Amino acid sequence: MATLKDCINLIQERLADKLDKRGGGKQGDLNVSGWCSVDGKMWMNGDAAVKNEFSVNGTSWLNGDTNLGNLTKYKGNEIGIKAHDFIAISSVNVTTESTDTPDFWRKQPRGCYWYNQLNCLKAQPNQYGYLIHWTGSGSEVFQMFIDAPSGRMYTRGANSNGWNGNGTCIWFKASNE
């Protein structure tokens, strides 16, 4: 006759077979009452509802719906926007005055670029500063230059007619003083 300890050990072994921490999988429902932490890769082919803490230290794929804290529900690939697709790694002095064109910037990722030399941008507002760069649909480009260390902001834009819609590259000082 098996003891209670033997029964518990058998349940733990069978559970370990179904939920292998080293890389297996579980079919059916998985309910976690506290928090769930995943070190490595995680695939979800069904729906996911997270009410408490959920931590993934690796890569996650989700093919179903997601309900995070019952506050917001996302459908499958709506979560596909990644931060690095919006914020580019800051590059240093990526242009010269001659290459600082709307066509050049339409091909660059949206993000933040550091400048520490003069004459890298047309009519560059200051030697030091961050250029924040956005592109829209079609030919639209919008940029903001934040002067370091003062924090003064300057803007410019472009469309198919060039800088500021007329081909003239003028930085407009934002009213932040």
GROMACS .gro file of C-alpha atoms in nm:
model
  177
    1MET     CA    1   0.000   0.000   0.000
    2ALA     CA    2   0.136   0.341  -0.098
    3THR     CA    3   0.186   0.609   0.162
    4LEU     CA    4   0.066   0.967   0.129
    5LYS     CA    5   0.426   1.071   0.060
    6ASP     CA    6   0.448   0.815  -0.224
    7CYS     CA    7   0.127   0.954  -0.376
    8ILE     CA    8   0.258   1.313  -0.355
    9ASN     CA    9   0.587   1.208  -0.515
   10LEU     CA   10   0.401   1.031  -0.797
   11ILE     CA   11   0.184   1.341  -0.859
   12GLN     CA   12   0.495   1.561  -0.866
   13GLU     CA   13   0.668   1.328  -1.114
   14ARG     CA   14   0.365   1.320  -1.347
   15LEU     CA   15   0.329   1.696  -1.327
   16ALA     CA   16   0.700   1.733  -1.406
   17ASP     CA   17   0.647   1.510  -1.712
   18LYS     CA   18   0.368   1.742  -1.835
   19LEU     CA   19   0.541   2.067  -1.742
   20ASP     CA   20   0.908   2.008  -1.805
   21LYS     CA   21   1.099   2.314  -1.681
   22ARG     CA   22   1.384   2.227  -1.914
   23GLY     CA   23   1.186   2.281  -2.233
   24GLY     CA   24   0.877   2.068  -2.256
   25GLY     CA   25   0.523   2.178  -2.298
   26LYS     CA   26   0.175   2.137  -2.157
   27GLN     CA   27  -0.142   2.088  -2.355
   28GLY     CA   28  -0.468   2.206  -2.213
   29ASP     CA   29  -0.522   2.474  -1.952
   30LEU     CA   30  -0.245   2.605  -1.729
   31ASN     CA   31  -0.359   2.801  -1.427
   32VAL     CA   32  -0.106   2.983  -1.212
   33SER     CA   33  -0.240   3.144  -0.895
   34GLY     CA   34   0.061   3.355  -0.799
   35TRP     CA   35   0.316   3.476  -1.047
   36CYS     CA   36   0.472   3.310  -1.348
   37SER     CA   37   0.830   3.358  -1.458
   38VAL     CA   38   0.972   3.214  -1.779
   39ASP     CA   39   1.347   3.202  -1.844
   40GLY     CA   40   1.384   3.129  -2.211
   41LYS     CA   41   1.131   3.103  -2.492
   42MET     CA   42   0.758   3.081  -2.452
   43TRP     CA   43   0.491   3.010  -2.713
   44MET     CA   44   0.119   3.058  -2.660
   45ASN     CA   45  -0.112   2.928  -2.930
   46GLY     CA   46  -0.430   3.003  -2.743
   47ASP     CA   47  -0.556   3.296  -2.540
   48ALA     CA   48  -0.363   3.437  -2.245
   49ALA     CA   49  -0.509   3.613  -1.944
   50VAL     CA   50  -0.271   3.758  -1.688
   51LYS     CA   51  -0.416   3.882  -1.361
   52ASN     CA   52  -0.108   3.903  -1.142
   53GLU     CA   53   0.261   3.914  -1.231
   54PHE     CA   54   0.400   3.770  -1.552
   55SER     CA   55   0.768   3.787  -1.635
   56VAL     CA   56   0.943   3.656  -1.944
   57ASN     CA   57   1.321   3.663  -1.946
   58GLY     CA   58   1.369   3.568  -2.308
   59THR     CA   59   1.139   3.566  -2.610
   60SER     CA   60   0.762   3.526  -2.617
   61TRP     CA   61   0.534   3.441  -2.906
   62LEU     CA   62   0.159   3.478  -2.877
   63ASN     CA   63  -0.079   3.357  -3.145
   64GLY     CA   64  -0.405   3.406  -2.958
   65ASP     CA   65  -0.569   3.692  -2.771
   66THR     CA   66  -0.410   3.852  -2.469
   67ASN     CA   67  -0.588   3.999  -2.174
   68LEU     CA   68  -0.340   4.171  -1.943
   69GLY     CA   69  -0.487   4.235  -1.602
   70ASN     CA   70  -0.833   4.236  -1.760
   71LEU     CA   71  -0.766   4.599  -1.855
   72THR     CA   72  -0.668   4.584  -2.219
   73LYS     CA   73  -0.721   4.309  -2.472
   74TYR     CA   74  -0.495   4.272  -2.773
   75LYS     CA   75  -0.553   4.043  -3.069
   76GLY     CA   76  -0.261   3.823  -3.171
   77ASN     CA   77  -0.023   4.030  -3.383
   78GLU     CA   78  -0.137   4.370  -3.246
   79ILE     CA   79   0.139   4.322  -2.989
   80GLY     CA   80   0.391   4.303  -3.273
   81ILE     CA   81   0.519   4.659  -3.227
   82LYS     CA   82   0.859   4.637  -3.062
   83ALA     CA   83   1.031   4.926  -2.892
   84HIS     CA   84   1.340   4.899  -3.107
   85ASP     CA   85   1.123   4.942  -3.416
   86PHE     CA   86   1.028   5.286  -3.290
   87ILE     CA   87   1.343   5.402  -3.111
   88ALA     CA   88   1.662   5.355  -3.309
   89ILE     CA   89   1.992   5.317  -3.134
   90SER     CA   90   2.146   5.661  -3.109
   91SER     CA   91   2.401   5.705  -3.384
   92VAL     CA   92   2.657   5.985  -3.384
   93ASN     CA   93   2.672   6.247  -3.662
   94VAL     CA   94   2.506   6.026  -3.925
   95THR     CA   95   2.493   6.300  -4.190
   96THR     CA   96   2.691   6.581  -4.347
   97GLU     CA   97   2.532   6.900  -4.477
   98SER     CA   98   2.530   6.749  -4.828
   99THR     CA   99   2.366   6.420  -4.723
  100ASP     CA  100   2.113   6.586  -4.487
  101THR     CA  101   1.819   6.552  -4.725
  102PRO     CA  102   1.459   6.440  -4.683
  103ASP     CA  103   1.534   6.140  -4.909
  104PHE     CA  104   1.817   6.031  -4.676
  105TRP     CA  105   1.596   6.061  -4.367
  106ARG     CA  106   1.302   5.873  -4.520
  107LYS     CA  107   1.530   5.568  -4.531
  108GLN     CA  108   1.648   5.601  -4.169
  109PRO     CA  109   1.472   5.437  -3.875
  110ARG     CA  110   1.265   5.658  -3.649
  111GLY     CA  111   1.459   5.742  -3.339
  112CYS     CA  112   1.708   5.960  -3.160
  113TYR     CA  113   2.046   6.060  -3.305
  114TRP     CA  114   2.329   6.238  -3.121
  115TYR     CA  115   2.523   6.524  -3.284
  116ASN     CA  116   2.850   6.657  -3.142
  117GLN     CA  117   2.997   6.829  -3.450
  118LEU     CA  118   2.886   7.134  -3.645
  119ASN     CA  119   2.802   7.126  -4.017
  120CYS     CA  120   2.645   6.780  -4.005
  121LEU     CA  121   2.290   6.910  -4.059
  122LYS     CA  122   2.179   7.192  -4.287
  123ALA     CA  123   2.152   7.513  -4.076
  124GLN     CA  124   2.233   7.302  -3.766
  125PRO     CA  125   2.101   7.485  -3.456
  126ASN     CA  126   2.392   7.393  -3.227
  127GLN     CA  127   2.704   7.174  -3.216
  128TYR     CA  128   2.564   6.946  -2.946
  129GLY     CA  129   2.217   6.801  -2.937
  130TYR     CA  130   1.978   6.516  -3.002
  131LEU     CA  131   1.788   6.489  -3.327
  132ILE     CA  132   1.456   6.312  -3.280
  133HIS     CA  133   1.341   6.176  -3.614
  134TRP     CA  134   0.997   6.054  -3.727
  135THR     CA  135   0.876   5.948  -4.067
  136GLY     CA  136   0.515   5.930  -4.171
  137SER     CA  137   0.339   5.764  -4.457
  138GLY     CA  138   0.461   5.858  -4.800
  139SER     CA  139   0.714   6.139  -4.811
  140GLU     CA  140   0.654   6.296  -4.468
  141VAL     CA  141   0.951   6.360  -4.235
  142PHE     CA  142   0.940   6.541  -3.901
  143GLN     CA  143   1.244   6.622  -3.685
  144MET     CA  144   1.314   6.796  -3.358
  145PHE     CA  145   1.663   6.907  -3.252
  146ILE     CA  146   1.710   6.942  -2.875
  147ASP     CA  147   2.008   7.165  -2.797
  148ALA     CA  148   2.247   7.036  -2.532
  149PRO     CA  149   2.285   7.159  -2.263
  150SER     CA  150   2.018   7.434  -2.284
  151GLY     CA  151   1.726   7.211  -2.386
  152ARG     CA  152   1.608   7.458  -2.650
  153MET     CA  153   1.403   7.283  -2.917
  154TYR     CA  154   1.398   7.338  -3.291
  155THR     CA  155   1.177   7.166  -3.548
  156ARG     CA  156   1.167   7.108  -3.921
  157GLY     CA  157   0.967   6.892  -4.157
  158ALA     CA  158   0.967   6.771  -4.514
  159ASN     CA  159   0.737   6.633  -4.780
  160SER     CA  160   0.777   6.559  -5.149
  161ASN     CA  161   0.862   6.927  -5.208
  162GLY     CA  162   1.163   6.912  -4.975
  163TRP     CA  163   1.236   7.066  -4.636
  164ASN     CA  164   0.945   7.266  -4.493
  165GLY     CA  165   0.742   7.191  -4.806
  166ASN     CA  166   0.934   7.441  -5.017
  167GLY     CA  167   1.290   7.305  -5.029
  168THR     CA  168   1.429   7.559  -4.780
  169CYS     CA  169   1.584   7.406  -4.471
  170ILE     CA  170   1.493   7.631  -4.181
  171TRP     CA  171   1.483   7.520  -3.819
  172PHE     CA  172   1.191   7.673  -3.631
  173LYS     CA  173   1.259   7.746  -3.267
  174ALA     CA  174   0.994   7.593  -3.043
  175SER     CA  175   0.852   7.824  -2.780
  176ASN     CA  176   0.975   7.657  -2.464
  177GLU     CA  177   1.132   7.951  -2.280
   0.00000   0.00000   0.00000
